[in-house]
GROMACS .gro file of C-alpha atoms in nm:
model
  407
    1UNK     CA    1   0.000   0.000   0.000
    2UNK     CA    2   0.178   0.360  -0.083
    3UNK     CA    3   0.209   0.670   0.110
    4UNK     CA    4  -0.078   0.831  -0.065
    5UNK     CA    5  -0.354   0.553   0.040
    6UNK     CA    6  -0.265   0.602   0.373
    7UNK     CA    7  -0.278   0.935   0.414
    8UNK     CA    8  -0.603   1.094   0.580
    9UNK     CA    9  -0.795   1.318   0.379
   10UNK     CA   10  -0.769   1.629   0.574
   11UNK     CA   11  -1.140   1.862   0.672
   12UNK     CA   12  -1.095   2.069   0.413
   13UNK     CA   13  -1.066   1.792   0.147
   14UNK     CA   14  -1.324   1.578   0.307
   15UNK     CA   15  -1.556   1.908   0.283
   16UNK     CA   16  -1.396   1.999  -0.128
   17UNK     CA   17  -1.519   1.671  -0.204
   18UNK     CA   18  -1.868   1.711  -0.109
   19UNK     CA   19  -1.931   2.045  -0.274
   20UNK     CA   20  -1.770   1.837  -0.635
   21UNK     CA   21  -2.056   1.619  -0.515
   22UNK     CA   22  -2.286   1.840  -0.492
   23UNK     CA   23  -2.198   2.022  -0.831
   24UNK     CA   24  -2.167   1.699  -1.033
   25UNK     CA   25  -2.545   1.611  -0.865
   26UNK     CA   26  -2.701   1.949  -1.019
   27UNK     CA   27  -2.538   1.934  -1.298
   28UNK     CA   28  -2.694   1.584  -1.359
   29UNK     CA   29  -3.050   1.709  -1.238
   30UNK     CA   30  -3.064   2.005  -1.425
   31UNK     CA   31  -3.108   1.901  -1.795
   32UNK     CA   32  -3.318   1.599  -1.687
   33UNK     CA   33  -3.568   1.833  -1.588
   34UNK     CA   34  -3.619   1.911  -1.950
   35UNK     CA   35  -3.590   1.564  -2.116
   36UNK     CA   36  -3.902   1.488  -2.005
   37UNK     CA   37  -4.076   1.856  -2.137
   38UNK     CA   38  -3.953   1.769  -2.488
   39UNK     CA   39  -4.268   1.576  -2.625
   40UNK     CA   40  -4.506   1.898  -2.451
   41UNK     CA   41  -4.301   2.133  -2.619
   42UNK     CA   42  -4.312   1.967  -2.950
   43UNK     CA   43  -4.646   1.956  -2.995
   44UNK     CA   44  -4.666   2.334  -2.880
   45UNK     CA   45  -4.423   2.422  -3.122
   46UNK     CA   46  -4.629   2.257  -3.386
   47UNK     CA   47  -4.302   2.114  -3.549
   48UNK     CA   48  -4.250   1.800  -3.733
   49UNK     CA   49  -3.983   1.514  -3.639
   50UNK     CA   50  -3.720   1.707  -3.871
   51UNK     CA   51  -3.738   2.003  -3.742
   52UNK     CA   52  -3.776   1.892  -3.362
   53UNK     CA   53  -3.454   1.637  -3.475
   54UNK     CA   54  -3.273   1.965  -3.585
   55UNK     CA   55  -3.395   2.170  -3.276
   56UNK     CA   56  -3.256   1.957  -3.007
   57UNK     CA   57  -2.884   1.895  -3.195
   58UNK     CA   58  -2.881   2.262  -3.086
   59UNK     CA   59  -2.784   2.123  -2.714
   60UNK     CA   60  -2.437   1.905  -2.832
   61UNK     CA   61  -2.372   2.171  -3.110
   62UNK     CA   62  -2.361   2.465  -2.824
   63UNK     CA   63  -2.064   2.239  -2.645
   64UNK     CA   64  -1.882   2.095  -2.914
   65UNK     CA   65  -1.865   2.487  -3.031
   66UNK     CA   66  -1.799   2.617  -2.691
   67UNK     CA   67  -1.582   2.353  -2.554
   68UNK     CA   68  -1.264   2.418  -2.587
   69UNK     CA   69  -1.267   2.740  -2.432
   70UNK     CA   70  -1.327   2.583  -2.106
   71UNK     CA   71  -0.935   2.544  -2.057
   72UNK     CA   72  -0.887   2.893  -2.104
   73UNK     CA   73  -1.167   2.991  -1.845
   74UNK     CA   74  -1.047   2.724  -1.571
   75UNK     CA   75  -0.708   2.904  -1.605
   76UNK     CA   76  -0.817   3.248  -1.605
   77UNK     CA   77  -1.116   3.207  -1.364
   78UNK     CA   78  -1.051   2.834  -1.166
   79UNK     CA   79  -1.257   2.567  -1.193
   80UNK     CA   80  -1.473   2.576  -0.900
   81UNK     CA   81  -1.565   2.974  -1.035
   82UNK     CA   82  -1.626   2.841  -1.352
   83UNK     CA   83  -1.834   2.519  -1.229
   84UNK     CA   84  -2.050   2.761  -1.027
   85UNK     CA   85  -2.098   3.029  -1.387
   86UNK     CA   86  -2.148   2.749  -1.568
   87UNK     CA   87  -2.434   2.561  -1.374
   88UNK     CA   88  -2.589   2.895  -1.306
   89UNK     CA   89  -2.617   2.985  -1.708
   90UNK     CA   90  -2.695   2.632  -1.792
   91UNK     CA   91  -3.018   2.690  -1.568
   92UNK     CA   92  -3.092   2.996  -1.769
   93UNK     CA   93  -3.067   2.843  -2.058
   94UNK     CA   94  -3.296   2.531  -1.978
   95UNK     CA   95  -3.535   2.785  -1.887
   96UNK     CA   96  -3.544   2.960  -2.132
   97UNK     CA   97  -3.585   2.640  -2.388
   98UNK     CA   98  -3.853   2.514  -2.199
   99UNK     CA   99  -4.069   2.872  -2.238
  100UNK     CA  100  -3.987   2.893  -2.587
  101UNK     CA  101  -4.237   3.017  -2.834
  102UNK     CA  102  -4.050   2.964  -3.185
  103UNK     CA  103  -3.888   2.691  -3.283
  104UNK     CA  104  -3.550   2.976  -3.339
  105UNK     CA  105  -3.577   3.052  -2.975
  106UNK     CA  106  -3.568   2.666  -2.860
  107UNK     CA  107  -3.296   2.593  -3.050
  108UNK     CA  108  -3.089   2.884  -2.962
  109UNK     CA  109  -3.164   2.860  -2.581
  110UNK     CA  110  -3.040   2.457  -2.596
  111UNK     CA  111  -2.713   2.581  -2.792
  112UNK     CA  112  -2.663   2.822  -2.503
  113UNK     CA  113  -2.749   2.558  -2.245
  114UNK     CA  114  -2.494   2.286  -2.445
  115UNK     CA  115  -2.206   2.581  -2.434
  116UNK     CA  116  -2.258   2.655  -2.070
  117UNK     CA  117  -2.288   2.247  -2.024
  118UNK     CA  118  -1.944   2.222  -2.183
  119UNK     CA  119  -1.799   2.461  -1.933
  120UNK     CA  120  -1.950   2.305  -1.633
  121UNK     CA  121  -1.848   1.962  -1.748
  122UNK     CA  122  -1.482   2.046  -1.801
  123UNK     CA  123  -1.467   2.268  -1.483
  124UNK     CA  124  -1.645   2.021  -1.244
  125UNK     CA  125  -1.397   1.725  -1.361
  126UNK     CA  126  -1.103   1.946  -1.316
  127UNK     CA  127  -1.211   2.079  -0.950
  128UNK     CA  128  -1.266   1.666  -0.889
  129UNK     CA  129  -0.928   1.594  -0.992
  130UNK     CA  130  -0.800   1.843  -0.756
  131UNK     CA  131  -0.959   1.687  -0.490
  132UNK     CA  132  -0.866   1.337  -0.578
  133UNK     CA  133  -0.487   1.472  -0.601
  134UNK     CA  134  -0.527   1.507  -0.213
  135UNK     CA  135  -0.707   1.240  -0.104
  136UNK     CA  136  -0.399   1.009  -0.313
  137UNK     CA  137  -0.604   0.754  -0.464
  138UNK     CA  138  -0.966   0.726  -0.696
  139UNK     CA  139  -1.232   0.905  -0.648
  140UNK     CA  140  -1.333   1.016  -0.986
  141UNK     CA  141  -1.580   0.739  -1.036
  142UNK     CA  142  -1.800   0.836  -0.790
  143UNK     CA  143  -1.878   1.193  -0.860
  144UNK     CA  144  -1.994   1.067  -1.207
  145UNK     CA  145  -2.222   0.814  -1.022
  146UNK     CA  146  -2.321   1.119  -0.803
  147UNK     CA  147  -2.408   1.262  -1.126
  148UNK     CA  148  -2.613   0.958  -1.228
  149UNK     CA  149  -2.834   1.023  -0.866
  150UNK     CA  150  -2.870   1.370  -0.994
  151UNK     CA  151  -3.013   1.230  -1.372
  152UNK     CA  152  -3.251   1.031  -1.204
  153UNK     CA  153  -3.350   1.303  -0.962
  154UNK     CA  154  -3.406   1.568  -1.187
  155UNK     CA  155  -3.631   1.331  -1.437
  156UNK     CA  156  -3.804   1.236  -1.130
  157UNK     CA  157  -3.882   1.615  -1.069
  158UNK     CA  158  -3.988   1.658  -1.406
  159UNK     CA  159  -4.249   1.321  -1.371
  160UNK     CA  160  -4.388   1.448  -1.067
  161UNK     CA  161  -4.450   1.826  -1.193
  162UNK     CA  162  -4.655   1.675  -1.535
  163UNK     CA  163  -4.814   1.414  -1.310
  164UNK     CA  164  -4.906   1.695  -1.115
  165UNK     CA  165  -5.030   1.951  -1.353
  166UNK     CA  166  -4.721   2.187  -1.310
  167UNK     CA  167  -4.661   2.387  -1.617
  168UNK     CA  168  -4.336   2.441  -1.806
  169UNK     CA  169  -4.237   2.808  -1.640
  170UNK     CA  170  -4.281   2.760  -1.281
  171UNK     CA  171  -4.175   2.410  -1.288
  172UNK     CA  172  -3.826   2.477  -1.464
  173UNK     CA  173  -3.804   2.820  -1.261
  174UNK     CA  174  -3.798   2.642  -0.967
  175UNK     CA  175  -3.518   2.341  -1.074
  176UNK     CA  176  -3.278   2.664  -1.149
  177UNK     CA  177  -3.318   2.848  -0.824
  178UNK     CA  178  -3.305   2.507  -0.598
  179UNK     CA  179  -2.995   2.369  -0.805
  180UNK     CA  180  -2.822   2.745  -0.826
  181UNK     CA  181  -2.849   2.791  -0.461
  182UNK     CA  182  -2.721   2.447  -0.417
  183UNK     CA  183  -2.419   2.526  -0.663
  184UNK     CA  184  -2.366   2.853  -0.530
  185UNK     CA  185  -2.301   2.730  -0.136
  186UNK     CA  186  -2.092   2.439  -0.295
  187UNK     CA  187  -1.848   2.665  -0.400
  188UNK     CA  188  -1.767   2.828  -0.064
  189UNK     CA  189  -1.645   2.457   0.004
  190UNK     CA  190  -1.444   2.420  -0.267
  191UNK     CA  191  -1.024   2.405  -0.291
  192UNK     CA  192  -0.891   2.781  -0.293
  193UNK     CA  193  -0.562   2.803  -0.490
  194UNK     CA  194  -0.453   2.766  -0.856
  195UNK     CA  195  -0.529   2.500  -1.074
  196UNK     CA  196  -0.168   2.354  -1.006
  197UNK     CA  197  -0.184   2.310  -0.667
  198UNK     CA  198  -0.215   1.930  -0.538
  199UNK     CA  199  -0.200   1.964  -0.167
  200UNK     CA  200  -0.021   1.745   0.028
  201UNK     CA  201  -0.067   1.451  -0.184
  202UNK     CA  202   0.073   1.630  -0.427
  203UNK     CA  203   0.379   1.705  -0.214
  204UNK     CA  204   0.423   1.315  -0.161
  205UNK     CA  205   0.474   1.205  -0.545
  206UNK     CA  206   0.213   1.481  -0.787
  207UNK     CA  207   0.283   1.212  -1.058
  208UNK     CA  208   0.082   0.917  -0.880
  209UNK     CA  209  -0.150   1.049  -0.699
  210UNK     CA  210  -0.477   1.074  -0.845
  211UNK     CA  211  -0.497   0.739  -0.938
  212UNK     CA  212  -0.390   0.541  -0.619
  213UNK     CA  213  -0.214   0.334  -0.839
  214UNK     CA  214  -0.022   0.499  -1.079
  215UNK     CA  215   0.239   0.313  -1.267
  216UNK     CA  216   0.606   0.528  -1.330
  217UNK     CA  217   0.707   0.304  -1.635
  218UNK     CA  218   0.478   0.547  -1.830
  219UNK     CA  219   0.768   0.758  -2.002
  220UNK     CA  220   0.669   1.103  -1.968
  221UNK     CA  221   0.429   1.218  -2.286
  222UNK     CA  222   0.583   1.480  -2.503
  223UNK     CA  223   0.562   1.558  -2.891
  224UNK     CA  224   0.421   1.310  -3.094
  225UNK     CA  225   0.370   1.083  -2.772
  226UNK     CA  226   0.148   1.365  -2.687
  227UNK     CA  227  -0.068   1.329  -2.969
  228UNK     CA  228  -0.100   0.956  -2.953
  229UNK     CA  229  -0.200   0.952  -2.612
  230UNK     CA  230  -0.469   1.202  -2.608
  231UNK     CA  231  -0.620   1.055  -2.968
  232UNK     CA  232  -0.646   0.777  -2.786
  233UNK     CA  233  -0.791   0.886  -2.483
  234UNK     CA  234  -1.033   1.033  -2.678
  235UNK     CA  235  -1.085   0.706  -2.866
  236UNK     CA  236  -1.138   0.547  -2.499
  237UNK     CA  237  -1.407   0.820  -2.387
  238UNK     CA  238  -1.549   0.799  -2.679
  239UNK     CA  239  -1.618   0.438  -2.696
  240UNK     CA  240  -1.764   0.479  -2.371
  241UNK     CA  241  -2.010   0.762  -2.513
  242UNK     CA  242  -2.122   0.529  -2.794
  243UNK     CA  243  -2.231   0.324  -2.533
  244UNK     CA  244  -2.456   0.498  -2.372
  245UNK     CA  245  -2.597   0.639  -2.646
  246UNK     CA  246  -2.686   0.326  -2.816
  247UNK     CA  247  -2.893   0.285  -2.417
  248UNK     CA  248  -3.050   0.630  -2.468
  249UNK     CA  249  -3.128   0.613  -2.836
  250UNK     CA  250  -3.192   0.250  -2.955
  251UNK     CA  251  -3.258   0.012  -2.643
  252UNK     CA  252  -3.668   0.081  -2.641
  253UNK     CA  253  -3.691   0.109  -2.995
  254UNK     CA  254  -3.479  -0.245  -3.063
  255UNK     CA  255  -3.621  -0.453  -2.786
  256UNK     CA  256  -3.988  -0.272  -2.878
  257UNK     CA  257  -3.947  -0.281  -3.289
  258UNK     CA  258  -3.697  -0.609  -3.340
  259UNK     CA  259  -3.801  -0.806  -3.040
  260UNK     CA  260  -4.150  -0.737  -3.005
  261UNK     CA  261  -4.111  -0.681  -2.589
  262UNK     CA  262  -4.410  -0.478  -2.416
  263UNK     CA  263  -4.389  -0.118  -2.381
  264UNK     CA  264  -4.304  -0.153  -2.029
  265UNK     CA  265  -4.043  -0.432  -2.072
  266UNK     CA  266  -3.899  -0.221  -2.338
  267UNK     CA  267  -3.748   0.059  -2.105
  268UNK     CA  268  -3.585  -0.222  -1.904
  269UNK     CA  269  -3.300  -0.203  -2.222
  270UNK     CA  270  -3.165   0.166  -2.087
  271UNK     CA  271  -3.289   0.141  -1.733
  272UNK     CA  272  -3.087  -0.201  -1.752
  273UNK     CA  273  -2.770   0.005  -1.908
  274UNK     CA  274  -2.755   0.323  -1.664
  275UNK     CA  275  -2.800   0.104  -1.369
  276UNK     CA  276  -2.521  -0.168  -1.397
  277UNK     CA  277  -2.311   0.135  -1.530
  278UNK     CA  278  -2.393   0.354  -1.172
  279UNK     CA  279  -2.282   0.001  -0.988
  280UNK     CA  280  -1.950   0.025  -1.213
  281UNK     CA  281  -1.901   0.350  -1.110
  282UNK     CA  282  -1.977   0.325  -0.735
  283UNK     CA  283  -1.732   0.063  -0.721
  284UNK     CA  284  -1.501   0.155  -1.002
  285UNK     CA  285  -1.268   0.372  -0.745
  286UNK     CA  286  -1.167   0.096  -0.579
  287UNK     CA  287  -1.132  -0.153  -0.884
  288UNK     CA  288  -0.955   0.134  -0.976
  289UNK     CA  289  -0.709   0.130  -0.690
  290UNK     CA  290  -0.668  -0.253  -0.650
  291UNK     CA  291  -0.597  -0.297  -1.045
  292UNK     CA  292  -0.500   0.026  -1.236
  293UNK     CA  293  -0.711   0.170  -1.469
  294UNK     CA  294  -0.547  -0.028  -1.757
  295UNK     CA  295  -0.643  -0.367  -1.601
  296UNK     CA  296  -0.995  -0.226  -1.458
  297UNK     CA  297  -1.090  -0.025  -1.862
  298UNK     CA  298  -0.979  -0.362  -2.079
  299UNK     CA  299  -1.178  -0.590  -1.842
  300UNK     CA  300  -1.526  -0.375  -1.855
  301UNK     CA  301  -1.421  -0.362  -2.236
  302UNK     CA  302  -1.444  -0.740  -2.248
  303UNK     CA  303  -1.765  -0.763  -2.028
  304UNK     CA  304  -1.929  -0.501  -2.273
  305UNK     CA  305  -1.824  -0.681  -2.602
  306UNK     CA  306  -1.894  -1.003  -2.481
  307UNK     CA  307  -2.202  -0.951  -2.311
  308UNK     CA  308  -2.364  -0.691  -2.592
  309UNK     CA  309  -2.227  -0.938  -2.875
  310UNK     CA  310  -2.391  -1.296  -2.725
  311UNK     CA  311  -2.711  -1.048  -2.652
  312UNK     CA  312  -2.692  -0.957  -3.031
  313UNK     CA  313  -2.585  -1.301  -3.148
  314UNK     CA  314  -2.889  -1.501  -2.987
  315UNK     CA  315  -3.153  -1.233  -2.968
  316UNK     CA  316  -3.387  -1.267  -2.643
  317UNK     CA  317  -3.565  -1.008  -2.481
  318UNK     CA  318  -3.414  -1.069  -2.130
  319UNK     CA  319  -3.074  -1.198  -2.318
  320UNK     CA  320  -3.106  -0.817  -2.447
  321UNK     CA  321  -3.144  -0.665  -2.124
  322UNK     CA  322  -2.870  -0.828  -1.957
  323UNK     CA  323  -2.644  -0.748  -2.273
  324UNK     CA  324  -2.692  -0.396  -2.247
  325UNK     CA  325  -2.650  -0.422  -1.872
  326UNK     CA  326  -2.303  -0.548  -1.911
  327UNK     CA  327  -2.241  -0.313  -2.131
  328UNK     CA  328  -2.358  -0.012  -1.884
  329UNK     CA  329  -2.102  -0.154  -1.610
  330UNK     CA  330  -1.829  -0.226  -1.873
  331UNK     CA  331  -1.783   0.113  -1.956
  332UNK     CA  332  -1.839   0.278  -1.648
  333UNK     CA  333  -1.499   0.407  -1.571
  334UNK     CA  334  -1.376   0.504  -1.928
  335UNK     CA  335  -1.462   0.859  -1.935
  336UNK     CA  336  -1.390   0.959  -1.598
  337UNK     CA  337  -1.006   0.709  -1.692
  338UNK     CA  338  -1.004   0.901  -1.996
  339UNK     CA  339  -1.042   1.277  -1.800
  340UNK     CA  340  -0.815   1.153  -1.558
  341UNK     CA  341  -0.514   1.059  -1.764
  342UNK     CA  342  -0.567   1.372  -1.981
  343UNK     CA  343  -0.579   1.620  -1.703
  344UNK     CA  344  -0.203   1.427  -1.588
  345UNK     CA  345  -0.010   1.458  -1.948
  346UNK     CA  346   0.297   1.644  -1.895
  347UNK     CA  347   0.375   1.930  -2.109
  348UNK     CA  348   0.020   2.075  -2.112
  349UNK     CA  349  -0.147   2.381  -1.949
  350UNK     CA  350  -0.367   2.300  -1.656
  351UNK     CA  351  -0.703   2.189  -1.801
  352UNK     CA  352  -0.567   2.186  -2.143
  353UNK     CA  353  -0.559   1.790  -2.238
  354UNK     CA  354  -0.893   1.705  -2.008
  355UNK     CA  355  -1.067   2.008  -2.212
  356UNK     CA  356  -0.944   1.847  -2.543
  357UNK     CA  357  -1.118   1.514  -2.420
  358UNK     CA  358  -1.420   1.637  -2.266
  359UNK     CA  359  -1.432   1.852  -2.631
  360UNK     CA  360  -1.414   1.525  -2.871
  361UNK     CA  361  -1.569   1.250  -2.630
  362UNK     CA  362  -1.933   1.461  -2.728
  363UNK     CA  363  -1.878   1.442  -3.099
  364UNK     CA  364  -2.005   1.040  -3.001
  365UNK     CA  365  -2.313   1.182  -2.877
  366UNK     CA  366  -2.365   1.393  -3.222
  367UNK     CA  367  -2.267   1.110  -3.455
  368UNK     CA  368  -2.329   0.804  -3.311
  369UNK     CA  369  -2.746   0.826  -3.337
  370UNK     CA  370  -2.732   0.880  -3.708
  371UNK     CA  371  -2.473   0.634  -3.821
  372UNK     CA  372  -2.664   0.415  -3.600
  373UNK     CA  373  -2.969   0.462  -3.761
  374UNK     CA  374  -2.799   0.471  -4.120
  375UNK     CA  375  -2.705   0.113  -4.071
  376UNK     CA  376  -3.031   0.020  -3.923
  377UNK     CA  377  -3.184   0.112  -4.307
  378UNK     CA  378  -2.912  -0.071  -4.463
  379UNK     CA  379  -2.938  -0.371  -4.286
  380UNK     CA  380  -3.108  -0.398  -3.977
  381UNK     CA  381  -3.077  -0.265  -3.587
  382UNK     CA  382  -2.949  -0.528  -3.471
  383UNK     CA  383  -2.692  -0.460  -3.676
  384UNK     CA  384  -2.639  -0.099  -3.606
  385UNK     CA  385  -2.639  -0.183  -3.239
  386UNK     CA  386  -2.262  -0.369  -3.302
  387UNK     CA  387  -2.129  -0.043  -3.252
  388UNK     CA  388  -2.125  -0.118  -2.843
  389UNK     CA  389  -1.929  -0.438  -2.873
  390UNK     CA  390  -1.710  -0.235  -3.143
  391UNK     CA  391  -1.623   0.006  -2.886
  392UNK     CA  392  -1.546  -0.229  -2.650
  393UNK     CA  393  -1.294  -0.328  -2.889
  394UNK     CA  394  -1.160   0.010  -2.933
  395UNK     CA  395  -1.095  -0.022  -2.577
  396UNK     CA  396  -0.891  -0.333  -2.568
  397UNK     CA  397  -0.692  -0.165  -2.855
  398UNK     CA  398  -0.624   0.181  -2.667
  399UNK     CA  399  -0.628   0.061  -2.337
  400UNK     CA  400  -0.251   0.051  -2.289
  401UNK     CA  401  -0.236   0.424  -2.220
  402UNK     CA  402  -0.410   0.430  -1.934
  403UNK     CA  403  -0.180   0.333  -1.627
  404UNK     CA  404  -0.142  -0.004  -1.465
  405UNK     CA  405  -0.143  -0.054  -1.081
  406UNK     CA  406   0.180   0.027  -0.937
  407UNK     CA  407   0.350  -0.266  -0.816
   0.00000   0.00000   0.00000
């Protein structure tokens, strides 16, 4: 066991790490207060499928186009500032989408919320990294199941407020005040300092803490060794993003369309997916720490291909279920591995290679639904849906850049 898994988180960081907490879990509830407005404010916009299709791309086109100015705003501002601005515009912006009366003003209130998104997600992983830094060993993981809790919560909200007659305005109004004020007293909690500073874990080795099991036969990442390793990390979080999409997108409509499953039994495809991948992540730190995230990314890869590809190869409604809840918990810990690693390359300016990440990971979510459903005309979905175990081969390829457990 090394130095840094001994050492006792002090108040401070015990305190830093439940205001990232708290930030990840608004973050998480905010937008899925709108997800569930969407069909409502189609058919009060009166728009067709194309245009609605068109409308809601708005959200990943406002942080792919925004993105990678989040670097430049965690340097200038910090991340736990930046966090804070972020969640509070990204609010706004929800708001302002879900009152809406054109289809111009929809659109152009998601692009703002996706920009602001973009800034929160980048800041909020950075500020988290921080905080792992000091505690000397994983943590990552379970801020983004934190984030999961918040997902659920917020759709939750948004059930309750239709089931109970709540309309649009107040409903969404009152998600952005409860989740600002909650971001807004997180940040009093947060780590004061520079981006660079790592605490007294970072005093004991900087170059292995943060993962709890660092390895140091990773020569140090410069030049073309640069490039490599980020274009893969981004190959690795983006695997992982495929992944869930194919959940979001395609599990109801495959187990529904192809396998003829009731409406109900249907939804059991995603809900299957995001559970087994919030188990992954609640106990992905620790996997983490026994194995290296090498050893912990290329054996959820395996589970994922393996599991999606036998549910895809013998095609059974629970067989289907259980394949896309392998999948869920196979990729649990890529993109937070992926953010991780980034945010450690030598050679870059704080935030720089975890921006560049965060940045490419979402062109998944952008492209994967329509080559998806380009190969689903060609041939079938059940063809289209090999994209999860092909990611999970991605993984097994571009795992070796992540770092194995320190011996």
């Amino acid at each position: 066991m090394t130095v840094d898994v001994l050492r006792r988180p002090a108040p401070a960081d015990r305190r830093a790490r439940v205001a990232v907490a708290v930030l990840f879990f608004t973050n998480g509830a905010l937008f899925a207060n709108l997800l569930p407005r969407y069909p409502q404010i189609k058919a009060d916009l009166g728009i067709g499928n194309a245009a609605y299709g068109l409308a809601v791309a708005a959200f990943p086109a406002g942080a792919i186009t925004a993105g990678l100015a989040a670097g430049i705003l965690v340097r200038r501002f910090g991340s736990a500032r930046v966090a804070v601005g972020g969640t509070l515009l990204t609010g706004a912006g929800i708001l302002a989408a879900g009152l809406a009366d054109s289809v111009a003003v929809f659109a152009g209130a998601l692009f703002l919320a996706g920009a602001m998104d973009a800034f929160t997600d980048v800041a909020q992983n950075a500020h988290g990294l921080r905080v792992q830094r000091r505690y000397g060993r994983s943590i990552i993981n379970s801020f983004h199941a934190i984030w999961s809790i918040g997902a659920v919560t917020g759709g939750s909200m948004a059930a309750a407020a239709i089931a109970l007659g709540v309309s649009r305005g107040p409903h969404l109004l009152f998600s952005a005040v409860v989740f600002a004020v909650a971001a807004c007293v997180a940040l009093r909690y947060c780590l004061p300092g520079p981006e660079t500073d790592t605490g007294a874990a970072g005093e004991a080795g900087e170059a292995d803490a943060g993962d709890g099991a660092a390895s140091p036969e990773r020569a140090p990442a410069t030049g073309l060794r640069t490039g490599w390793v980020l274009a893969a990390l981004v190959l690795i979080a983006t695997a992982g993003t495929l992944v869930e999409d194919a959940g979001m997108s395609w599990a109801t409509l495959y187990l529904s369309d192809s396998l003829h499953a009731t409406a109900a039994l249907a939804a059991s495809g995603y809900v299957g997916l995001v559970g087994a991948q919030f188990v992954g992540r609640i106990v992905g730190d620790r996997l983490v720490d026994r194995f290296g995230q090498r050893t912990v990314a290329r054996s959820g890869a395996l589970i994922a291909a393996v599991g999606m590809g036998l549910a895809l190869a013998v095609p059974t409604v629970p067989g289907t279920v259980l394949g896309f809840a392998a999948a869920g918990f196979g990729v649990a810990t890529l993109v937070p591995a992926a953010m991780h690693e980034a945010d450690e390359l030598p050679g870059l300016k704080p935030g720089s290679g975890l921006t560049l990440v965060s940045w490419l990971m979402r062109l998944g979510f952008l492209l994967s639904p329509p080559a998806v459903g380009l190969a689903a005309d060609a041939t079938s979905l059940r063809v289209g849906l090999l994209v999860v175990p092909f990611a999970g081969l991605i993984v097994l390829v571009c795992g070796g850049v992540l770092r194995s457990r320190r011996g």
